[in-house]
Amino acid sequence: GAGVSQSPSNKVTEKGKDVELRCDPISGHTALYWYRQSLGQGLEFLIYFQGNSAPDKSGLPSDRFSAERTGGSVSTLTIQRTQQEDSAVYLCASSPGTQRNEQFFGPGTRLTVL
Amino acid sequence: KQEVTQIPAALSVPEGENLVLNCSFTDSAIYNLQWFRQDPGKGLTSLLLIQSSQREQTSGRLNASLDKSSGRSTLYIAASQPGDSATYLCAVRAVTGGGNKLTFGTGTQLKVEL
């Protein structure tokens, strides 16, 4: 079946602009995760959704970052007033829902802030 | 705070060699540990998932072991091939914090030469 998909695959934006990144999880997966991979920080957790609610937002680096999930499926990560330090690869993952389950990752969105 | 370390950071071997990648973590209270492969510019491909109650998992030429009490896991790759060249990441799902996220190591960059 189809895996996790993300769009766009690449995004170049100017400092100060807002961007939206999209994630389509594997059908039926109730849990969805966003991670960020940057050269200096490695792979870091951002936010976790169970259904449409986000019980763990502890990894969001600032209030410029927000995410939502609708219909228990698609999720959007929004970064407002982008800064150069936001440049990274943003990865989305999904899993069937419990802590014991494997997480499956999408191909990522490479964000470059000029 | 859970910390994950991978040794070595980079490894270059001739084709056909058996090799071992190491992963250590500081908090042994985990649900599971997952090994991933990442090709340049790509997302993460899940290789093996070991639950906390398990000692090892095998898939083809890959074998992963887990010693939870000592906070260690190893990924054994038999008869390495050039196609195995990639970055290998281990990640743990810690009980602390609800088990909602994976904490990643910084990876081992593997190159298998002809």
CSV table of C-alpha atoms in Angstrom, one decimal:
chain,number,residue,atom,x,y,z
A,1,GLY,CA,0.0,0.0,0.0
A,2,ALA,CA,1.0,3.7,-0.1
A,3,GLY,CA,3.5,4.9,2.3
A,4,VAL,CA,3.7,8.3,4.1
A,5,SER,CA,3.8,11.1,1.6
A,6,GLN,CA,4.9,14.7,2.1
A,7,SER,CA,4.7,17.8,0.0
A,8,PRO,CA,6.4,19.8,-1.3
A,9,SER,CA,9.6,17.9,-1.5
A,10,ASN,CA,11.6,21.1,-1.6
A,11,LYS,CA,10.7,24.6,-0.5
A,12,VAL,CA,12.8,27.7,-0.9
A,13,THR,CA,11.5,30.8,0.9
A,14,GLU,CA,12.6,34.2,1.9
A,15,LYS,CA,13.2,35.1,5.5
A,16,GLY,CA,10.0,36.4,7.1
A,17,LYS,CA,7.6,34.5,4.9
A,18,ASP,CA,5.2,31.8,6.2
A,19,VAL,CA,5.4,28.3,4.9
A,20,GLU,CA,3.1,25.2,5.1
A,21,LEU,CA,4.3,21.7,4.9
A,22,ARG,CA,1.9,18.8,4.4
A,23,CYS,CA,1.9,15.2,5.5
A,24,ASP,CA,-0.3,12.4,4.3
A,25,PRO,CA,0.1,9.4,6.7
A,26,ILE,CA,-0.5,5.8,5.9
A,27,SER,CA,-4.2,5.1,5.8
A,28,GLY,CA,-5.6,3.9,9.1
A,29,HIS,CA,-2.6,5.1,11.2
A,30,THR,CA,-3.9,7.1,14.1
A,31,ALA,CA,-0.6,8.4,15.3
A,32,LEU,CA,1.3,11.1,13.4
A,33,TYR,CA,4.7,12.6,14.2
A,34,TRP,CA,6.7,15.5,12.9
A,35,TYR,CA,10.5,15.6,13.2
A,36,ARG,CA,13.2,18.0,12.0
A,37,GLN,CA,16.6,17.0,10.7
A,38,SER,CA,19.3,19.7,10.6
A,39,LEU,CA,23.1,19.6,10.3
A,40,GLY,CA,23.8,20.9,13.7
A,41,GLN,CA,21.1,19.2,15.7
A,42,GLY,CA,20.5,15.8,14.1
A,43,LEU,CA,17.0,14.4,14.1
A,44,GLU,CA,14.6,16.0,16.6
A,45,PHE,CA,11.0,15.4,17.6
A,46,LEU,CA,8.6,18.3,17.1
A,47,ILE,CA,5.0,17.2,17.7
A,48,TYR,CA,2.8,14.1,18.1
A,49,PHE,CA,-0.8,13.7,17.1
A,50,GLN,CA,-3.2,11.0,18.2
A,51,GLY,CA,-6.2,11.4,16.0
A,52,ASN,CA,-6.8,15.1,15.6
A,53,SER,CA,-5.4,16.1,19.0
A,54,ALA,CA,-1.8,16.9,19.8
A,55,PRO,CA,-1.0,15.6,23.4
A,56,ASP,CA,2.7,16.3,22.9
A,57,LYS,CA,4.0,19.5,21.4
A,58,SER,CA,7.1,19.6,23.5
A,59,GLY,CA,9.5,19.7,20.6
A,60,LEU,CA,8.2,22.8,18.8
A,61,PRO,CA,11.1,25.2,19.0
A,62,SER,CA,9.1,28.4,19.2
A,63,ASP,CA,5.6,29.9,18.9
A,64,ARG,CA,6.2,30.5,15.2
A,65,PHE,CA,5.7,26.8,14.7
A,66,SER,CA,2.2,25.2,14.8
A,67,ALA,CA,0.6,22.1,13.4
A,68,GLU,CA,-2.8,20.7,12.9
A,69,ARG,CA,-4.4,17.5,11.8
A,70,THR,CA,-7.8,17.2,10.3
A,71,GLY,CA,-10.1,14.1,9.8
A,72,GLY,CA,-7.5,12.0,11.6
A,73,SER,CA,-5.5,12.0,8.5
A,74,VAL,CA,-3.6,14.9,6.8
A,75,SER,CA,-1.4,17.1,8.9
A,76,THR,CA,0.0,20.5,8.1
A,77,LEU,CA,3.0,22.0,9.8
A,78,THR,CA,3.1,25.8,9.6
A,79,ILE,CA,6.1,28.0,10.2
A,80,GLN,CA,5.4,31.7,10.5
A,81,ARG,CA,8.0,34.5,9.9
A,82,THR,CA,10.6,32.0,8.8
A,83,GLN,CA,14.2,32.4,9.9
A,84,GLN,CA,17.4,31.1,8.4
A,85,GLU,CA,17.8,28.7,11.4
A,86,ASP,CA,14.5,27.0,10.3
A,87,SER,CA,16.3,25.6,7.3
A,88,ALA,CA,16.2,21.8,7.7
A,89,VAL,CA,14.5,18.7,6.4
A,90,TYR,CA,11.1,18.2,8.0
A,91,LEU,CA,10.1,14.6,8.3
A,92,CYS,CA,6.7,13.1,9.0
A,93,ALA,CA,6.0,9.7,10.4
A,94,SER,CA,2.9,7.7,11.2
A,95,SER,CA,2.2,4.5,13.2
A,96,PRO,CA,-0.9,2.4,14.1
A,97,GLY,CA,-1.0,4.2,17.4
A,98,THR,CA,0.5,2.5,20.4
A,99,GLN,CA,3.9,3.0,21.9
A,100,ARG,CA,4.9,-0.5,20.7
A,101,ASN,CA,4.3,0.2,17.1
A,102,GLU,CA,6.9,0.9,14.4
A,103,GLN,CA,7.0,4.4,13.0
A,104,PHE,CA,7.1,4.8,9.2
A,105,PHE,CA,8.6,7.9,7.7
A,106,GLY,CA,7.9,10.0,4.6
A,107,PRO,CA,10.6,11.3,2.2
A,108,GLY,CA,10.7,14.7,4.0
A,109,THR,CA,10.4,18.3,2.9
A,110,ARG,CA,13.7,20.2,2.5
A,111,LEU,CA,13.1,23.8,3.6
A,112,THR,CA,15.7,26.5,2.7
A,113,VAL,CA,15.2,30.0,4.1
A,114,LEU,CA,17.2,32.6,2.3
B,1,LYS,CA,16.9,13.0,29.5
B,2,GLN,CA,17.4,10.1,27.1
B,3,GLU,CA,20.6,10.4,25.0
B,4,VAL,CA,21.5,8.0,22.2
B,5,THR,CA,25.1,7.6,20.9
B,6,GLN,CA,26.3,5.7,17.8
B,7,ILE,CA,29.8,4.5,17.2
B,8,PRO,CA,31.5,4.7,14.9
B,9,ALA,CA,30.4,7.9,13.2
B,10,ALA,CA,31.7,6.7,9.9
B,11,LEU,CA,32.9,3.4,8.6
B,12,SER,CA,34.4,2.3,5.3
B,13,VAL,CA,34.7,-1.4,4.5
B,14,PRO,CA,35.4,-3.6,1.5
B,15,GLU,CA,32.6,-5.5,-0.1
B,16,GLY,CA,31.9,-8.9,1.6
B,17,GLU,CA,32.9,-7.9,5.1
B,18,ASN,CA,30.7,-8.6,8.1
B,19,LEU,CA,30.3,-5.5,10.2
B,20,VAL,CA,28.8,-4.3,13.4
B,21,LEU,CA,27.3,-0.9,14.2
B,22,ASN,CA,26.8,0.2,17.8
B,23,CYS,CA,24.1,2.1,19.5
B,24,SER,CA,24.0,3.0,23.2
B,25,PHE,CA,21.3,4.8,25.2
B,26,THR,CA,21.3,6.3,28.7
B,27,ASP,CA,17.8,5.4,30.0
B,28,SER,CA,17.0,1.7,29.9
B,29,ALA,CA,13.2,2.3,30.4
B,30,ILE,CA,12.2,2.0,26.7
B,31,TYR,CA,9.3,0.5,24.8
B,32,ASN,CA,11.4,-0.4,21.8
B,33,LEU,CA,14.4,0.4,19.6
B,34,GLN,CA,14.2,0.9,15.9
B,35,TRP,CA,17.1,0.8,13.3
B,36,PHE,CA,16.7,2.9,10.2
B,37,ARG,CA,18.6,3.4,7.0
B,38,GLN,CA,18.9,6.8,5.3
B,39,ASP,CA,20.1,7.3,1.8
B,40,PRO,CA,21.4,10.8,0.8
B,41,GLY,CA,18.6,13.2,0.3
B,42,LYS,CA,16.0,10.7,1.2
B,43,GLY,CA,13.7,9.9,4.2
B,44,LEU,CA,14.2,7.1,6.7
B,45,THR,CA,13.6,3.4,5.9
B,46,SER,CA,12.8,1.2,8.8
B,47,LEU,CA,15.0,-1.8,9.0
B,48,LEU,CA,14.2,-3.5,12.3
B,49,LEU,CA,12.1,-2.9,15.4
B,50,ILE,CA,13.0,-4.6,18.6
B,51,GLN,CA,10.6,-4.5,21.5
B,52,SER,CA,12.0,-4.1,25.0
B,53,SER,CA,11.1,-7.7,25.8
B,54,GLN,CA,13.1,-9.0,22.9
B,55,ARG,CA,16.8,-9.8,22.6
B,56,GLU,CA,17.2,-9.7,18.8
B,57,GLN,CA,15.5,-9.4,15.4
B,58,THR,CA,16.6,-10.6,12.0
B,59,SER,CA,15.8,-9.6,8.5
B,60,GLY,CA,17.8,-11.1,5.7
B,61,ARG,CA,21.4,-10.1,6.1
B,62,LEU,CA,20.6,-7.9,9.1
B,63,ASN,CA,20.5,-8.9,12.7
B,64,ALA,CA,19.9,-6.4,15.5
B,65,SER,CA,20.4,-7.3,19.2
B,66,LEU,CA,19.2,-5.4,22.3
B,67,ASP,CA,20.6,-5.5,25.8
B,68,LYS,CA,18.2,-3.2,27.6
B,69,SER,CA,19.8,-3.4,31.0
B,70,SER,CA,23.2,-2.1,29.7
B,71,GLY,CA,21.6,0.3,27.3
B,72,ARG,CA,23.1,-1.2,24.1
B,73,SER,CA,22.1,-2.4,20.7
B,74,THR,CA,24.1,-3.6,17.8
B,75,LEU,CA,23.2,-3.9,14.1
B,76,TYR,CA,25.1,-6.7,12.4
B,77,ILE,CA,25.3,-6.7,8.6
B,78,ALA,CA,26.5,-9.9,7.0
B,79,ALA,CA,28.4,-10.0,3.7
B,80,SER,CA,28.2,-6.3,3.0
B,81,GLN,CA,27.4,-5.0,-0.4
B,82,PRO,CA,27.9,-1.6,-2.1
B,83,GLY,CA,24.1,-1.1,-2.0
B,84,ASP,CA,24.4,-1.1,1.8
B,85,SER,CA,26.1,2.2,1.7
B,86,ALA,CA,24.0,4.7,3.6
B,87,THR,CA,23.6,6.3,7.0
B,88,TYR,CA,22.3,4.0,9.7
B,89,LEU,CA,20.3,5.5,12.6
B,90,CYS,CA,19.1,3.9,15.8
B,91,ALA,CA,16.3,5.4,17.7
B,92,VAL,CA,14.7,4.5,21.1
B,93,ARG,CA,11.1,5.1,22.3
B,94,ALA,CA,11.5,6.0,25.9
B,95,VAL,CA,8.8,5.3,28.6
B,96,THR,CA,9.5,8.7,30.2
B,97,GLY,CA,7.3,11.3,28.6
B,98,GLY,CA,4.7,8.9,27.5
B,99,GLY,CA,6.5,7.0,24.7
B,100,ASN,CA,5.3,9.5,22.1
B,101,LYS,CA,8.5,10.1,20.3
B,102,LEU,CA,11.7,8.5,19.0
B,103,THR,CA,15.1,9.8,20.3
B,104,PHE,CA,17.7,9.4,17.6
B,105,GLY,CA,21.4,8.8,17.6
B,106,THR,CA,23.6,10.8,15.2
B,107,GLY,CA,24.1,7.9,12.9
B,108,THR,CA,26.8,5.8,11.4
B,109,GLN,CA,27.8,6.7,7.8
B,110,LEU,CA,28.6,3.4,6.1
B,111,LYS,CA,30.5,3.1,2.8
B,112,VAL,CA,31.0,-0.4,1.3
B,113,GLU,CA,33.6,-0.3,-1.5
B,114,LEU,CA,34.0,-2.6,-4.4
